[in-house]
Amino acid sequence: MSKFDYDLFVIGAGSGGVRAARIAAGYGAKVAVAEEYRVGGTCVIRGCVPKKLLVYASRFADDFEDAPGFGWTVGETSFDWAALIAAKDKELSRLEAAYRTNLDRSGVEIIPEHATVEGPNAVKLSGSGKTVTAGKILIATGGTPWMGDDIPGREHVITSNEALELPALPKSIIVAGGGYIAVEFAGIFANLGVDTTLVYRGDKILRGFDEDLRDRLTEAYLKRGINIVTGHIFDRIDKTGTGLAGHLTSGQTLEAEKIMFAIGRTPNTRGLGLQQAGVELGWNGHVVVDEYSKSSVDSIFAVGDVTGRTALTPVAIREGHAFADTEFGGKPRMIEHTFIPTAVFSTPELASIGLPEHEAQERCTRLDVYKASFRPMRATLSGRDERAFMKLLVDGDSGKVIGCHVLGEGAAEIVQMATVAIRLGATKADFDATMALHPTMAEELVTMREKWIAPTEAAG
Ligand code: FAD
């Protein structure tokens, strides 16, 4: 008999925590998971899933607009935000129930309470006031929206959490931020007919992505009527008769019914008792872990967004799974934090795998760049003024494809599959030897023949 109440106590039933709990229980461990909000975590309740459902809803606007080019007469359309939110909530409840069932079936005890760490093997449950012990503790508490400096009026703004539950669609919104969440929500609102402005402190949205994608999405958003203000942040927010007035560091004032902050996320470690238990935290409050997700305390581990590694669902799931295999399955396993594909579910959508061009240039002695910008077939009849874009980056010495960047319909689906090839070390010759599937967008990736020459080089 173990001297502890549990072999594993997981704090947080999100992507990483649920996977780790189920796999560990499958190996015969006695497992409990504490969840203070809803089982499923950010991805299911307040992230990937509800967001993508809203993206789907917003894209019908394009379908209605494009339909006449294909012979359709579309009558008057109208959109019911409340109906969408109700349908989305129903789906989230279904998913949450499925997560609960899976945990139950695996024999994992779900404790619906806030939990904190009381020592290397002790967890305090805030609701009941009980302390329980565990051989190992897994911190899988995820992250929460970061609200920036404490500027006057900050309490009036919403975050992605509230944006997913607004009782009514606002007439106008300002989204502060330039990362994928800000860009996606701006796209959703704009497509649903909301007067939308993006305010970003940097000079261009989507820092870290390939410059071509950043430029081309900016262009597409401007064409779609999204106002983009860069180089400034809000330093005060006031209530007005109809909504809010946001005062920018430039002196400009922007008014809208709602202001949403999507300026970053911060790991959920505050008040968790980790430092008192001897766990080292990083600059941003994230749990510092080794490649097996172990913290500076031997019995305490962490996976997912709380570790400040790559804040994406599939990564949290893999980390949770590898932790359980290592600690309870006798199969020590690290996960690769390379070849992680990413997407921005903007409209048009974009996705990337591998290095952006500016980084590839630094890493390679010679870089071959292949680019294609074209009018997608659907736009020929719809008349939509939008171009698709694809880029392959090839290490000139090895011939390997080290970056693939796509903007246009289905970009995320295309890049997911390109990731398999690129991870396996496919060369440009392998891409060229691959038979095209016609007529598709993706075939462009296996039919790019001409290297792209920068205009200055070409002129020289
Ligand atoms: P989470 O899923 O955040 O789970 C943590 C859980 O811990 C939460 O349920 C929380 O309530 C609970 N908790 C916290 N503290 C305590 C405590 N003390 N006691 C008890 N319970 C506690 N990723 C993608 O891959 N693709 C996307 O398209 C995507 N879109 C996103 C869109 C938005 C708007 C957001 C916010 C995120 C998105 N993400 C996306 C990121 C993704 O949701 C996260 O990377 C993922 O959920 C991280 O999983 P996790 O297990 O680390 O934590």
Coordinates of C-alpha atoms and ligand atoms in Angstrom, one line a residue:
M1 CA 0.0 0.0 0.0
S2 CA 1.2 3.5 -0.9
K3 CA 1.8 5.8 2.0
F4 CA 0.0 8.5 0.0
D5 CA -3.7 9.1 -0.7
Y6 CA -2.9 9.1 -4.4
D7 CA -0.1 8.1 -6.7
L8 CA -0.7 11.1 -8.8
F9 CA -2.6 14.3 -8.1
V10 CA -3.2 16.6 -11.1
I11 CA -4.1 20.2 -10.7
G12 CA -6.1 21.4 -13.8
A13 CA -8.3 19.3 -16.0
G14 CA -7.3 20.9 -19.3
S15 CA -5.6 19.4 -22.3
G16 CA -2.4 18.4 -20.6
G17 CA -3.8 17.4 -17.2
V18 CA -6.6 15.2 -18.6
R19 CA -4.3 13.3 -20.9
A20 CA -1.7 12.7 -18.1
A21 CA -4.4 11.6 -15.6
R22 CA -6.0 9.1 -18.0
I23 CA -2.7 7.6 -19.2
A24 CA -1.3 7.3 -15.7
A25 CA -4.6 5.7 -14.5
G26 CA -4.3 3.3 -17.4
Y27 CA -1.0 2.1 -16.0
G28 CA -2.7 1.3 -12.7
A29 CA -1.9 4.5 -10.8
K30 CA -4.4 5.9 -8.3
V31 CA -5.2 9.3 -9.8
A32 CA -7.2 12.4 -8.9
V33 CA -7.6 15.6 -10.8
A34 CA -8.8 18.9 -9.3
E35 CA -10.6 21.4 -11.6
E36 CA -11.9 24.7 -10.3
Y37 CA -13.9 25.6 -13.4
R38 CA -14.9 23.2 -16.2
V39 CA -13.4 19.9 -17.3
G40 CA -11.8 20.3 -20.6
G41 CA -9.8 23.4 -19.8
T42 CA -9.0 26.4 -22.1
C43 CA -9.0 24.6 -25.4
V44 CA -12.5 23.0 -25.0
I45 CA -14.2 25.7 -23.0
R46 CA -12.6 29.1 -23.8
G47 CA -10.1 28.5 -26.6
C48 CA -9.6 26.4 -29.7
V49 CA -13.0 24.8 -30.0
P50 CA -15.4 27.7 -29.3
K51 CA -13.1 30.0 -31.3
K52 CA -13.2 27.7 -34.4
L53 CA -16.9 27.4 -34.2
L54 CA -17.2 31.2 -34.3
V55 CA -14.7 31.2 -37.2
Y56 CA -17.0 28.8 -39.1
A57 CA -20.0 31.1 -38.4
S58 CA -18.2 34.2 -39.6
R59 CA -17.1 32.6 -42.9
F60 CA -20.7 32.2 -44.1
A61 CA -20.6 35.9 -44.8
D62 CA -18.0 35.1 -47.6
D63 CA -20.1 32.2 -48.9
F64 CA -23.2 34.4 -49.2
E65 CA -21.2 37.1 -51.0
D66 CA -19.5 34.6 -53.3
A67 CA -22.6 32.6 -54.2
P68 CA -24.0 34.8 -57.0
G69 CA -20.8 34.2 -59.0
F70 CA -21.8 30.5 -59.0
G71 CA -25.3 31.1 -60.1
W72 CA -27.0 31.3 -56.7
T73 CA -29.5 34.0 -55.8
V74 CA -29.2 34.5 -52.1
G75 CA -32.2 36.1 -50.4
E76 CA -31.9 38.4 -47.5
T77 CA -29.7 36.9 -44.8
S78 CA -29.6 37.7 -41.2
F79 CA -27.4 36.6 -38.4
D80 CA -28.4 35.7 -34.8
W81 CA -25.5 35.9 -32.4
A82 CA -27.5 34.6 -29.5
A83 CA -28.5 31.5 -31.5
L84 CA -24.8 30.9 -32.3
I85 CA -23.7 31.3 -28.7
A86 CA -26.4 28.9 -27.5
A87 CA -25.5 26.3 -30.1
K88 CA -21.8 26.7 -29.2
D89 CA -22.5 26.3 -25.5
K90 CA -24.5 23.2 -26.1
E91 CA -21.6 21.7 -28.0
L92 CA -19.2 22.6 -25.2
S93 CA -21.4 21.0 -22.7
R94 CA -21.4 17.8 -24.8
L95 CA -17.7 17.9 -25.0
E96 CA -17.2 18.5 -21.3
A97 CA -19.5 15.6 -20.5
A98 CA -17.4 13.4 -22.9
Y99 CA -14.2 14.5 -21.1
R100 CA -15.8 13.6 -17.7
T101 CA -17.0 10.2 -18.9
N102 CA -13.5 9.4 -20.2
L103 CA -11.9 10.4 -16.9
D104 CA -14.5 8.3 -15.0
R105 CA -14.0 5.3 -17.3
S106 CA -10.3 5.5 -16.7
G107 CA -10.9 5.5 -13.0
V108 CA -9.7 9.0 -12.4
E109 CA -11.4 10.9 -9.5
I110 CA -12.5 14.4 -10.4
I111 CA -12.4 16.9 -7.6
P112 CA -14.3 20.1 -8.5
E113 CA -12.3 22.5 -6.4
H114 CA -9.5 25.0 -6.5
A115 CA -6.2 23.3 -5.3
T116 CA -2.9 24.6 -4.1
V117 CA 0.4 22.9 -3.4
E118 CA 1.3 22.6 0.3
G119 CA 4.5 20.7 0.0
P120 CA 6.4 18.3 -2.3
N121 CA 3.7 15.6 -1.7
A122 CA 0.7 17.6 -0.3
V123 CA -2.2 19.4 -2.0
K124 CA -4.7 21.6 -0.2
L125 CA -8.3 21.7 -1.5
S126 CA -9.7 25.1 -1.0
G127 CA -13.4 24.2 -1.0
S128 CA -13.4 21.5 1.6
G129 CA -10.2 22.7 3.3
K130 CA -8.9 19.2 3.2
T131 CA -5.2 18.3 2.6
V132 CA -4.5 15.2 0.5
T133 CA -1.1 13.6 -0.2
A134 CA 0.3 12.2 -3.5
G135 CA 3.5 10.5 -4.6
K136 CA 3.6 12.9 -7.5
I137 CA 1.9 16.2 -8.2
L138 CA 1.3 17.4 -11.8
I139 CA 0.8 21.2 -12.3
A140 CA -1.4 21.5 -15.4
T141 CA -3.1 24.8 -14.6
G142 CA -2.6 26.5 -18.0
G143 CA -2.7 30.2 -18.5
T144 CA -4.9 33.2 -18.2
P145 CA -5.3 36.4 -20.3
W146 CA -2.6 39.0 -19.3
M147 CA -4.1 42.5 -18.8
G148 CA -0.9 44.6 -19.2
D149 CA -0.1 47.6 -17.1
D150 CA -2.7 48.8 -14.6
I151 CA -4.0 51.7 -16.8
P152 CA -7.1 53.7 -15.7
G153 CA -10.3 52.1 -17.0
R154 CA -8.7 48.6 -17.6
E155 CA -11.6 47.1 -15.7
H156 CA -14.0 48.0 -18.6
V157 CA -12.3 45.8 -21.2
I158 CA -13.1 42.2 -22.1
T159 CA -10.8 39.3 -22.9
S160 CA -11.3 36.3 -25.2
N161 CA -13.1 34.7 -22.2
E162 CA -15.9 37.2 -22.3
A163 CA -15.8 37.7 -26.1
L164 CA -16.9 34.0 -26.4
E165 CA -20.0 34.7 -24.2
L166 CA -21.1 38.2 -25.1
P167 CA -24.9 38.4 -24.7
A168 CA -25.2 40.5 -27.9
L169 CA -23.0 41.2 -30.9
P170 CA -21.5 44.7 -30.6
K171 CA -21.8 47.2 -33.4
S172 CA -18.1 48.0 -33.0
I173 CA -15.0 46.6 -31.3
I174 CA -11.4 47.4 -30.8
V175 CA -9.1 44.4 -30.3
A176 CA -5.8 45.2 -28.7
G177 CA -3.0 42.8 -29.6
G178 CA -1.2 41.4 -32.6
G179 CA -0.9 37.8 -31.8
Y180 CA -3.0 35.0 -33.2
I181 CA -5.8 35.3 -30.7
A182 CA -6.2 39.1 -31.4
V183 CA -6.0 38.5 -35.2
E184 CA -8.5 35.7 -35.1
F185 CA -11.1 37.5 -33.0
A186 CA -10.7 40.6 -35.2
G187 CA -11.5 38.4 -38.2
I188 CA -14.5 36.8 -36.6
F189 CA -16.1 40.1 -35.6
A190 CA -15.3 41.9 -38.9
N191 CA -16.8 39.0 -40.9
L192 CA -19.9 39.2 -38.7
G193 CA -20.3 42.8 -39.7
V194 CA -18.9 44.4 -36.6
D195 CA -16.9 47.6 -37.2
T196 CA -13.5 46.3 -36.2
T197 CA -10.2 47.9 -35.3
L198 CA -6.9 46.1 -34.3
V199 CA -4.5 48.1 -32.2
Y200 CA -1.0 46.7 -31.8
R201 CA 2.0 48.0 -30.1
G202 CA 4.5 46.7 -32.7
D203 CA 4.9 47.7 -36.3
K204 CA 3.2 44.7 -37.8
I205 CA 0.8 42.0 -36.6
L206 CA 1.8 38.4 -36.0
R207 CA 5.3 38.8 -34.8
G208 CA 7.3 35.6 -35.3
F209 CA 5.5 34.5 -38.4
D210 CA 7.0 34.8 -41.9
E211 CA 7.1 38.4 -43.1
D212 CA 5.3 37.5 -46.4
L213 CA 2.4 36.1 -44.4
R214 CA 2.3 39.0 -42.1
D215 CA 2.3 41.5 -44.9
R216 CA -0.3 39.6 -47.0
L217 CA -2.7 39.1 -44.2
T218 CA -2.4 42.7 -43.2
E219 CA -3.3 43.6 -46.8
A220 CA -6.2 41.2 -46.8
Y221 CA -7.6 42.5 -43.5
L222 CA -7.3 46.1 -44.7
K223 CA -9.2 45.2 -47.9
R224 CA -11.9 43.6 -45.7
G225 CA -12.3 46.8 -43.9
I226 CA -10.5 46.0 -40.7
N227 CA -8.8 49.2 -39.4
I228 CA -5.3 48.4 -38.2
V229 CA -3.5 50.9 -35.9
T230 CA 0.1 50.0 -35.1
G231 CA 2.9 51.4 -32.9
H232 CA 0.7 52.4 -30.0
I233 CA -1.0 51.0 -26.9
F234 CA -3.9 52.3 -24.7
D235 CA -3.0 54.4 -21.7
R236 CA -6.5 55.1 -20.5
I237 CA -10.0 53.8 -21.2
D238 CA -13.1 55.8 -20.4
K239 CA -16.8 54.9 -20.4
T240 CA -18.9 56.8 -22.9
G241 CA -22.7 57.0 -23.4
T242 CA -22.5 54.2 -26.0
G243 CA -19.5 52.2 -25.1
L244 CA -15.8 53.0 -24.5
A245 CA -13.2 55.5 -25.5
G246 CA -9.7 54.2 -25.7
H247 CA -6.9 56.7 -25.4
L248 CA -3.7 55.8 -27.2
T249 CA -0.1 56.7 -26.4
S250 CA -0.2 58.6 -29.7
G251 CA -2.8 61.0 -28.3
Q252 CA -5.5 59.5 -30.6
T253 CA -8.8 58.4 -29.1
L254 CA -10.7 55.5 -30.6
E255 CA -14.3 54.8 -29.7
A256 CA -16.2 51.5 -29.8
E257 CA -18.9 49.6 -28.0
K258 CA -16.4 47.1 -26.7
I259 CA -12.6 46.9 -26.2
M260 CA -11.0 43.5 -26.0
F261 CA -7.5 42.9 -24.8
A262 CA -5.6 39.9 -26.3
I263 CA -2.2 41.1 -25.5
G264 CA -0.7 37.9 -24.1
R265 CA -1.3 35.1 -21.6
T266 CA 0.3 34.5 -18.3
P267 CA 0.9 31.1 -16.6
N268 CA -1.5 30.2 -13.8
T269 CA 1.0 29.9 -10.9
R270 CA 0.0 32.9 -8.7
G271 CA -1.0 31.8 -5.2
L272 CA -0.5 28.1 -6.1
G273 CA 2.1 27.6 -3.3
L274 CA 4.8 26.5 -5.7
Q275 CA 7.6 28.7 -4.5
Q276 CA 7.0 27.8 -0.9
A277 CA 7.3 24.1 -1.9
G278 CA 10.7 24.9 -3.5
V279 CA 9.6 24.9 -7.1
E280 CA 11.6 27.3 -9.3
L281 CA 9.5 29.7 -11.4
G282 CA 10.8 31.5 -14.5
W283 CA 10.7 35.2 -15.5
N284 CA 7.1 35.1 -16.4
G285 CA 6.0 33.0 -13.4
H286 CA 6.1 29.7 -15.5
V287 CA 7.2 26.5 -13.9
V288 CA 10.8 25.7 -15.0
V289 CA 10.9 22.0 -16.0
D290 CA 13.5 19.7 -17.6
E291 CA 12.9 17.7 -20.8
Y292 CA 10.8 15.1 -18.8
S293 CA 8.6 17.9 -17.4
K294 CA 10.1 17.6 -13.9
S295 CA 10.3 20.8 -11.9
S296 CA 13.2 21.6 -9.5
V297 CA 11.3 19.5 -6.9
D298 CA 11.6 15.7 -7.7
S299 CA 7.9 14.9 -7.0
I300 CA 6.4 17.9 -8.7
F301 CA 6.0 18.0 -12.5
A302 CA 4.3 20.5 -14.9
V303 CA 3.0 20.3 -18.5
G304 CA 1.2 22.6 -20.9
D305 CA 0.9 26.4 -21.0
V306 CA 2.0 26.7 -17.3
T307 CA 5.5 25.7 -18.4
G308 CA 6.0 28.6 -20.8
R309 CA 7.1 26.2 -23.6
T310 CA 4.9 26.1 -26.6
A311 CA 1.3 27.2 -25.6
L312 CA -0.7 25.0 -28.0
T313 CA -3.1 22.2 -27.2
P314 CA -1.4 19.3 -29.1
V315 CA 1.9 20.2 -27.3
A316 CA 0.2 20.1 -23.8
I317 CA -1.4 16.8 -24.7
R318 CA 1.9 15.3 -25.8
E319 CA 3.7 16.6 -22.8
G320 CA 1.0 15.1 -20.5
H321 CA 1.2 11.8 -22.3
A322 CA 5.0 11.6 -22.2
F323 CA 5.0 12.5 -18.5
A324 CA 2.6 9.6 -17.7
D325 CA 4.6 7.1 -19.8
T326 CA 7.8 8.2 -18.1
E327 CA 6.6 8.2 -14.5
F328 CA 4.0 5.5 -14.5
G329 CA 4.5 3.4 -17.6
G330 CA 8.3 2.7 -17.3
K331 CA 8.8 4.2 -20.7
P332 CA 10.9 7.3 -20.3
R333 CA 9.9 9.7 -23.2
M334 CA 10.6 13.3 -24.0
I335 CA 8.6 15.2 -26.6
E336 CA 10.1 17.0 -29.6
H337 CA 9.5 20.7 -29.3
T338 CA 10.5 21.1 -33.0
F339 CA 8.4 20.8 -36.1
I340 CA 5.3 22.3 -34.4
P341 CA 2.9 23.5 -37.0
T342 CA 0.9 26.6 -36.2
A343 CA -2.1 28.3 -37.8
V344 CA -4.0 31.5 -37.5
F345 CA -7.7 31.0 -38.2
S346 CA -8.1 34.4 -39.7
T347 CA -10.0 34.7 -42.9
P348 CA -8.1 34.2 -45.1
E349 CA -6.4 31.6 -43.0
L350 CA -2.6 31.1 -42.6
A351 CA -0.4 28.4 -41.4
S352 CA 3.3 27.6 -41.1
I353 CA 5.7 24.8 -40.3
G354 CA 9.4 25.3 -39.9
L355 CA 11.4 28.5 -40.0
P356 CA 10.3 31.9 -41.2
E357 CA 12.4 33.2 -44.0
H358 CA 14.4 35.7 -41.9
E359 CA 15.4 33.0 -39.5
A360 CA 16.2 30.5 -42.3
Q361 CA 18.5 33.1 -43.9
E362 CA 20.5 33.2 -40.7
R363 CA 20.7 29.5 -40.3
C364 CA 21.6 28.5 -43.9
T365 CA 24.7 29.3 -45.9
R366 CA 22.5 29.3 -48.9
L367 CA 18.7 29.5 -48.9
D368 CA 16.5 28.8 -51.9
V369 CA 13.1 30.4 -51.7
Y370 CA 10.1 29.3 -53.8
K371 CA 7.0 31.5 -53.8
A372 CA 3.6 31.4 -55.5
S373 CA 1.0 34.0 -55.3
F374 CA -2.2 33.2 -57.3
R375 CA -5.9 33.8 -57.6
P376 CA -7.6 30.8 -56.1
M377 CA -10.0 29.0 -58.4
R378 CA -13.0 29.9 -56.3
A379 CA -12.2 33.6 -56.7
T380 CA -12.3 33.4 -60.5
L381 CA -16.1 33.0 -60.5
S382 CA -16.8 34.8 -57.2
G383 CA -14.8 37.8 -58.3
R384 CA -13.3 38.1 -54.8
D385 CA -10.2 40.2 -54.8
E386 CA -8.0 38.0 -52.7
R387 CA -4.9 36.0 -53.5
A388 CA -3.5 32.8 -52.1
F389 CA 0.2 32.6 -51.2
M390 CA 2.6 29.7 -50.7
K391 CA 6.3 29.7 -49.8
L392 CA 8.8 26.9 -49.5
L393 CA 12.2 27.5 -48.0
V394 CA 14.9 25.1 -48.9
D395 CA 18.4 24.6 -47.4
G396 CA 20.6 25.1 -50.5
D397 CA 23.2 22.7 -49.1
S398 CA 21.1 19.7 -48.1
G399 CA 18.1 20.3 -50.4
K400 CA 15.8 19.9 -47.4
V401 CA 12.6 21.8 -47.1
I402 CA 12.9 23.8 -43.8
G403 CA 9.9 26.0 -44.0
C404 CA 6.5 26.0 -45.5
H405 CA 4.1 29.0 -45.2
V406 CA 0.6 29.1 -46.7
L407 CA -2.1 31.8 -46.8
G408 CA -5.5 31.0 -48.2
E409 CA -8.4 28.6 -47.8
G410 CA -7.5 25.4 -46.1
A411 CA -4.0 26.6 -45.1
A412 CA -4.0 24.8 -41.8
E413 CA -5.1 21.5 -43.4
I414 CA -2.4 21.8 -46.0
V415 CA 0.3 22.6 -43.5
Q416 CA -0.7 19.8 -41.1
M417 CA 0.1 17.3 -43.9
A418 CA 3.2 19.1 -45.1
T419 CA 4.5 18.7 -41.6
V420 CA 4.7 15.0 -41.9
A421 CA 7.0 15.3 -44.9
I422 CA 9.1 18.1 -43.6
R423 CA 9.6 16.3 -40.2
L424 CA 10.8 13.2 -42.1
G425 CA 13.4 15.4 -43.8
A426 CA 11.8 15.7 -47.3
T427 CA 13.9 17.5 -49.8
K428 CA 12.6 19.9 -52.5
A429 CA 13.3 17.0 -55.0
D430 CA 10.9 14.8 -53.0
F431 CA 8.3 17.5 -53.2
D432 CA 8.9 17.8 -57.0
A433 CA 8.7 14.0 -57.4
T434 CA 5.3 13.9 -55.6
M435 CA 2.3 13.7 -57.9
A436 CA 0.0 16.7 -57.8
L437 CA -3.6 16.3 -56.8
H438 CA -5.5 18.4 -59.2
P439 CA -7.3 20.8 -58.9
T440 CA -6.3 21.8 -55.4
M441 CA -4.5 24.6 -53.6
A442 CA -2.0 22.2 -52.1
E443 CA -0.7 21.0 -55.5
E444 CA 1.1 24.3 -55.8
L445 CA 3.5 23.0 -53.2
V446 CA 4.7 20.2 -55.5
T447 CA 4.7 22.2 -58.7
M448 CA 7.0 25.1 -57.7
R449 CA 9.8 25.1 -60.2
E450 CA 11.4 28.6 -60.3
K451 CA 13.4 29.9 -57.4
W452 CA 12.3 33.3 -56.3
I453 CA 14.9 36.0 -56.8
A454 CA 14.6 39.1 -54.6
P455 CA 14.0 42.2 -56.9
T456 CA 17.3 43.8 -55.9
E457 CA 19.3 40.6 -56.7
A458 CA 17.4 40.3 -60.0
A459 CA 18.2 43.8 -60.9
G460 CA 21.9 43.3 -60.0
Ligands
FAD1 P1 -5.7 24.5 -19.9 O1 -6.3 23.9 -21.0 O2 -5.7 26.0 -19.8 O3 -6.2 23.9 -18.5 C1 -5.9 24.3 -17.3 C2 -7.0 24.0 -16.3 O4 -6.6 24.2 -15.0 C3 -8.2 25.0 -16.5 O5 -9.4 24.2 -16.7 C4 -8.3 25.7 -15.2 O6 -9.6 26.0 -14.8 C5 -7.7 24.8 -14.2 N1 -7.0 25.4 -13.0 C6 -6.2 26.4 -13.0 N2 -5.7 26.6 -11.8 C7 -6.3 25.7 -11.0 C8 -6.3 25.4 -9.6 N3 -5.5 26.1 -8.8 N4 -7.1 24.4 -9.1 C9 -7.9 23.7 -9.9 N5 -8.0 23.9 -11.2 C10 -7.2 24.9 -11.8 N6 -4.2 26.0 -29.1 C11 -4.2 25.4 -30.3 O7 -3.4 24.4 -30.4 N7 -5.0 25.7 -31.3 C12 -5.8 26.8 -31.3 O8 -6.5 27.1 -32.3 C13 -5.9 27.5 -30.1 N8 -6.8 28.5 -30.0 C14 -6.9 29.2 -28.8 C15 -7.8 30.3 -28.7 C16 -7.9 31.0 -27.5 C17 -8.9 32.1 -27.4 C18 -7.1 30.6 -26.4 C19 -7.2 31.3 -25.1 C20 -6.2 29.5 -26.4 C21 -6.1 28.8 -27.6 N9 -5.2 27.8 -27.8 C22 -5.1 27.1 -29.0 C23 -4.3 27.4 -26.7 C24 -4.8 26.2 -25.9 O9 -6.1 26.4 -25.5 C25 -3.8 25.9 -24.8 O10 -2.5 25.7 -25.2 C26 -4.2 24.6 -24.0 O11 -5.5 24.6 -23.6 C27 -3.2 24.4 -22.9 O12 -3.6 23.3 -22.1 P2 -3.2 23.1 -20.6 O13 -3.5 21.7 -20.2 O14 -1.8 23.6 -20.4 O15 -4.1 24.1 -19.8

